[in-house]
Coordinates of N, CA, C and O in Angstrom, one line a residue:
M1 N 7.3 10.8 -7.9 CA 6.1 10.2 -7.1 C 5.1 9.7 -8.3 O 4.5 8.7 -8.2
K2 N 5.1 10.4 -9.4 CA 4.1 10.2 -10.6 C 4.3 8.8 -11.1 O 3.3 7.9 -11.2
K3 N 5.6 8.4 -11.2 CA 5.7 7.1 -11.8 C 5.4 5.9 -10.8 O 4.9 4.8 -11.1
I4 N 5.7 6.2 -9.5 CA 5.3 5.2 -8.5 C 4.0 5.0 -8.4 O 3.4 3.9 -8.3
I5 N 3.0 6.1 -8.4 CA 1.7 6.2 -8.3 C 1.1 5.3 -9.6 O 0.3 4.4 -9.4
Q6 N 1.6 5.5 -10.7 CA 1.2 4.9 -11.9 C 1.5 3.3 -11.8 O 0.7 2.5 -12.1
W7 N 2.8 3.0 -11.3 CA 3.1 1.6 -11.1 C 2.1 1.0 -10.2 O 1.6 -0.1 -10.4
V8 N 1.9 1.6 -9.1 CA 1.0 1.1 -7.9 C -0.4 0.9 -8.5 O -1.0 -0.3 -8.2
L9 N -1.0 1.8 -9.3 CA -2.4 1.8 -9.7 C -2.5 0.9 -10.9 O -3.6 0.3 -11.1
L10 N -1.5 0.9 -11.9 CA -1.9 0.3 -13.1 C -0.7 -0.8 -13.5 O -1.1 -1.7 -14.3
G11 N 0.4 -0.7 -12.9 CA 1.6 -1.4 -13.4 C 1.6 -3.0 -13.1 O 2.3 -3.6 -13.9
T12 N 0.8 -3.4 -12.4 CA 1.0 -4.8 -12.0 C -0.4 -5.5 -11.7 O -1.5 -4.8 -11.6
K13 N -0.4 -6.9 -11.7 CA -1.6 -7.6 -11.5 C -2.1 -7.5 -10.1 O -3.2 -7.3 -9.9
G14 N -1.2 -7.1 -9.1 CA -1.6 -6.9 -7.7 C -1.8 -5.6 -7.4 O -2.0 -5.2 -6.2
S15 N -2.1 -4.6 -8.4 CA -2.4 -3.2 -8.2 C -3.6 -3.0 -7.2 O -3.4 -2.1 -6.2
K16 N -4.5 -3.7 -7.3 CA -5.9 -3.4 -6.6 C -5.4 -3.8 -5.0 O -5.8 -3.1 -4.1
N17 N -4.8 -4.8 -4.8 CA -4.5 -5.3 -3.5 C -3.5 -4.2 -2.8 O -3.6 -4.0 -1.7
R18 N -2.5 -3.8 -3.6 CA -1.6 -2.7 -3.1 C -2.2 -1.6 -2.7 O -2.0 -0.8 -1.6
V19 N -3.3 -1.0 -3.4 CA -3.9 0.2 -3.1 C -4.7 -0.1 -1.9 O -4.8 0.6 -1.0
R20 N -5.4 -1.3 -1.8 CA -6.2 -1.7 -0.5 C -5.3 -1.6 0.8 O -5.7 -1.2 1.7
I21 N -4.1 -2.2 0.6 CA -3.0 -2.2 1.7 C -2.7 -0.7 2.1 O -2.8 -0.6 3.3
I22 N -2.4 0.0 1.2 CA -2.0 1.4 1.4 C -3.3 2.2 2.3 O -2.9 2.8 3.2
Q23 N -4.5 2.0 1.6 CA -5.6 2.5 2.4 C -5.8 2.1 3.7 O -6.1 2.9 4.7
K24 N -5.6 0.9 3.9 CA -5.9 0.3 5.3 C -4.8 0.8 6.3 O -5.0 1.3 7.3
I25 N -3.5 0.9 5.8 CA -2.5 1.4 6.6 C -2.6 2.7 7.0 O -2.2 3.2 8.1
K26 N -3.2 3.6 6.1 CA -3.4 5.0 6.3 C -4.2 5.2 7.6 O -4.1 6.0 8.4
E27 N -5.3 4.3 7.9 CA -6.2 4.3 9.0 C -5.4 4.1 10.3 O -5.6 4.9 11.2
K28 N -4.4 3.0 10.2 CA -3.7 2.8 11.4 C -2.8 1.7 11.2 O -2.8 1.1 10.1
P29 N -1.6 1.6 11.9 CA -0.7 0.5 11.6 C -1.2 -0.9 11.8 O -2.1 -1.2 12.8
Y30 N -0.7 -1.8 11.0 CA -1.2 -3.2 11.0 C 0.0 -4.1 10.9 O 1.0 -3.7 10.3
N31 N -0.1 -5.2 11.5 CA 0.9 -6.4 11.2 C 0.4 -7.1 10.0 O -0.8 -7.0 9.5
I32 N 1.2 -8.0 9.5 CA 0.7 -8.8 8.3 C -0.5 -9.6 8.5 O -1.4 -9.6 7.8
N33 N -0.6 -10.2 9.7 CA -1.7 -11.1 10.0 C -2.9 -10.3 10.2 O -4.0 -10.7 9.5
Q34 N -2.9 -9.2 10.8 CA -4.1 -8.3 10.8 C -4.7 -7.7 9.4 O -5.9 -7.8 9.2
L35 N -3.7 -7.4 8.7 CA -4.1 -6.9 7.2 C -4.5 -8.0 6.4 O -5.6 -7.8 5.7
S36 N -4.1 -9.3 6.6 CA -4.7 -10.4 5.9 C -6.0 -10.7 6.3 O -7.0 -10.9 5.5
K37 N -6.3 -10.6 7.6 CA -7.7 -10.8 8.0 C -8.7 -9.6 7.7 O -9.8 -9.9 7.2
E38 N -8.1 -8.4 7.7 CA -9.1 -7.2 7.4 C -9.4 -7.2 6.0 O -10.4 -6.7 5.6
L39 N -8.4 -7.5 5.0 CA -8.5 -7.5 3.6 C -8.9 -8.7 3.1 O -9.1 -8.9 1.9
N40 N -9.1 -9.7 3.8 CA -9.5 -11.2 3.4 C -8.5 -11.7 2.3 O -9.0 -12.1 1.2
L41 N -7.3 -11.5 2.6 CA -6.3 -11.9 1.7 C -5.1 -12.9 2.3 O -5.2 -12.9 3.6
N42 N -4.7 -13.7 1.5 CA -3.7 -14.7 2.1 C -2.5 -14.0 2.6 O -2.1 -13.0 2.3
Y43 N -2.1 -14.6 3.8 CA -0.9 -14.0 4.6 C 0.3 -13.8 3.6 O 0.8 -12.7 3.8
R44 N 0.6 -14.7 2.8 CA 1.8 -14.7 1.9 C 1.6 -13.6 0.9 O 2.4 -13.0 0.4
T45 N 0.3 -13.4 0.4 CA 0.1 -12.4 -0.5 C 0.4 -11.0 0.1 O 1.0 -10.1 -0.6
V46 N -0.2 -10.8 1.3 CA 0.0 -9.4 2.0 C 1.5 -9.2 2.2 O 2.0 -8.2 1.9
K47 N 2.2 -10.2 2.7 CA 3.6 -10.2 2.9 C 4.4 -9.7 1.6 O 5.3 -9.0 1.7
H48 N 4.1 -10.4 0.5 CA 4.7 -10.1 -0.8 C 4.5 -8.6 -1.2 O 5.4 -8.0 -1.6
H49 N 3.2 -8.2 -1.1 CA 2.8 -6.8 -1.5 C 3.5 -5.7 -0.6 O 4.1 -4.6 -1.0
L50 N 3.7 -6.0 0.7 CA 4.1 -5.2 1.5 C 5.7 -5.0 1.3 O 6.2 -3.9 1.4
A51 N 6.3 -6.1 1.0 CA 7.8 -6.1 0.7 C 8.0 -5.1 -0.7 O 9.0 -4.5 -0.7
K52 N 7.1 -5.3 -1.6 CA 7.2 -4.4 -2.6 C 6.8 -3.0 -2.4 O 7.6 -2.1 -2.8
L53 N 5.9 -2.7 -1.5 CA 5.7 -1.2 -1.2 C 6.8 -0.7 -0.2 O 7.1 0.4 -0.3
K54 N 7.5 -1.6 0.4 CA 8.6 -1.2 1.3 C 9.7 -0.8 0.4 O 10.5 0.1 0.7
E55 N 10.0 -1.7 -0.6 CA 10.9 -1.4 -1.7 C 10.9 -0.1 -2.2 O 12.0 0.6 -2.5
L56 N 9.7 0.3 -2.5 CA 9.3 1.6 -3.1 C 9.2 2.7 -2.1 O 9.1 3.9 -2.5
K57 N 9.5 2.3 -0.9 CA 9.6 3.4 0.2 C 8.2 4.1 0.5 O 8.0 5.2 0.8
L58 N 7.2 3.3 0.2 CA 5.8 3.8 0.5 C 5.3 3.4 1.9 O 4.4 4.0 2.4
V59 N 5.8 2.3 2.3 CA 5.6 1.8 3.8 C 6.9 1.5 4.5 O 7.9 1.4 4.0
E60 N 6.6 1.6 5.9 CA 7.8 1.3 6.7 C 7.4 0.4 7.6 O 6.1 0.2 8.0
S61 N 8.3 -0.5 8.5 CA 8.0 -1.3 9.4 C 8.8 -1.1 10.6 O 9.9 -0.5 10.5
Y62 N 8.2 -1.3 11.8 CA 8.7 -1.3 13.0 C 8.5 -2.6 13.8 O 7.3 -2.9 13.9
G63 N 9.5 -3.0 14.6 CA 9.2 -4.2 15.4 C 9.9 -5.4 14.7 O 10.6 -5.2 13.8
E64 N 9.6 -6.5 15.4 CA 10.3 -7.8 14.9 C 9.3 -8.8 14.6 O 8.2 -8.8 15.2
R65 N 9.6 -9.7 13.8 CA 8.8 -11.0 13.5 C 7.3 -10.8 13.3 O 6.9 -9.8 12.6
Y66 N 6.5 -11.5 14.0 CA 5.0 -11.4 13.7 C 4.4 -10.1 14.4 O 3.4 -9.8 14.0
G67 N 5.0 -9.5 15.2 CA 4.6 -8.2 15.8 C 4.9 -6.9 15.1 O 4.6 -6.0 15.3
K68 N 5.7 -7.1 13.9 CA 6.2 -6.1 13.2 C 4.9 -5.3 12.4 O 3.9 -5.9 12.1
L69 N 4.8 -4.0 12.8 CA 3.9 -3.2 12.2 C 4.2 -2.4 11.0 O 5.3 -1.9 11.0
Y70 N 3.2 -2.1 10.2 CA 3.5 -1.5 9.0 C 2.8 0.0 9.0 O 1.7 -0.1 9.4
F71 N 3.5 1.0 8.6 CA 3.0 2.3 8.5 C 3.2 2.9 7.2 O 4.2 2.4 6.5
L72 N 2.5 3.9 6.8 CA 2.9 4.7 5.5 C 4.1 5.4 5.8 O 4.3 5.9 7.1
S73 N 4.9 5.4 4.9 CA 6.2 6.2 5.1 C 6.0 7.7 5.2 O 4.8 8.1 4.7
D74 N 6.9 8.6 5.6 CA 6.6 9.9 5.5 C 6.4 10.2 4.1 O 5.6 11.2 3.9
F75 N 7.2 9.9 3.1 CA 6.9 10.2 1.7 C 5.5 9.9 1.3 O 5.0 10.7 0.7
M76 N 5.0 8.7 1.6 CA 3.8 8.3 1.1 C 2.5 9.3 1.9 O 1.6 9.7 1.2
S77 N 2.8 9.5 3.1 CA 2.0 10.4 3.9 C 1.8 11.7 3.2 O 0.8 12.3 3.1
E78 N 3.0 12.3 2.8 CA 3.1 13.6 2.1 C 2.3 13.5 0.9 O 1.9 14.6 0.4
H79 N 2.4 12.4 0.1 CA 1.7 12.4 -1.2 C 0.5 11.5 -1.3 O 0.0 11.3 -2.3
Y80 N -0.1 11.4 -0.1 CA -1.3 10.5 -0.1 C -2.5 11.1 -0.9 O -3.2 10.4 -1.5
D81 N -2.7 12.3 -0.7 CA -3.8 13.1 -1.5 C -3.5 13.0 -2.9 O -4.5 12.7 -3.7
E82 N -2.3 13.1 -3.4 CA -2.0 12.9 -4.8 C -2.4 11.6 -5.3 O -3.0 11.4 -6.4
F83 N -1.9 10.6 -4.6 CA -2.3 9.2 -4.7 C -3.8 9.0 -4.8 O -4.2 8.2 -5.9
M84 N -4.6 9.5 -3.9 CA -6.0 9.2 -4.0 C -6.5 10.0 -5.2 O -7.5 9.5 -5.8
E85 N -6.1 11.1 -5.5 CA -6.6 11.8 -6.6 C -6.5 11.0 -8.0 O -7.4 10.9 -8.7
S86 N -5.3 10.4 -8.1 CA -5.0 9.6 -9.3 C -6.0 8.3 -9.3 O -6.4 8.0 -10.3
L87 N -6.2 7.7 -8.1 CA -7.1 6.6 -8.0 C -8.4 7.0 -8.3 O -9.0 6.2 -9.0
K88 N -9.0 8.2 -7.7 CA -10.3 8.5 -8.2 C -10.5 8.8 -9.7 O -11.4 8.5 -10.3
S89 N -9.4 9.3 -10.2 CA -9.4 9.7 -11.7 C -9.5 8.3 -12.5 O -10.2 8.3 -13.4
M90 N -8.7 7.5 -12.0 CA -8.7 6.1 -12.7 C -10.1 5.5 -12.7 O -10.7 4.8 -13.6
E91 N -10.6 5.5 -11.4 CA -12.0 4.9 -11.1 C -13.1 5.3 -11.9 O -13.9 4.8 -12.2
S92 N -13.0 6.7 -12.2 CA -14.0 7.4 -12.9 C -13.9 7.3 -14.4 O -14.6 7.9 -15.1
G93 N -12.9 6.5 -14.8 CA -12.6 6.4 -16.2 C -11.8 7.4 -16.9 O -11.6 7.3 -18.1
R94 N -11.4 8.5 -16.2 CA -10.6 9.5 -16.8 C -9.1 9.0 -16.9 O -8.8 8.1 -16.1
T95 N -8.5 9.7 -17.7 CA -6.9 9.3 -17.8 C -6.4 9.8 -16.5 O -6.7 10.8 -16.0
L96 N -5.3 9.0 -16.0 CA -4.5 9.4 -14.9 C -3.9 10.7 -15.1 O -3.3 11.0 -16.1
S97 N -4.1 11.5 -14.2 CA -3.6 13.0 -14.4 C -2.3 13.0 -13.5 O -2.2 13.7 -12.4
I98 N -1.2 12.3 -13.9 CA 0.0 12.2 -13.4 C 1.1 12.7 -14.2 O 0.9 12.9 -15.3

């Protein structure tokens, strides 16, 4: 999990958007269109980030086509507090404690 957290938070240009998507999905399930509106991001951008998060098994989807909803995976739900602690450490300027 530590390497995944590090990658999501620091490893890519889209890290901030991935963090925002994870935090929003934690609140409740969303489809891509809903997320793009909620986060004020392009539909294709959200779709791209969700594909990457799904590849890392941090999110799961259920349903088909435009109605497909995205949820945090069980793995991410179990490690969400660790994820947020790392995010808070990073935001406060401390070294990531991972």
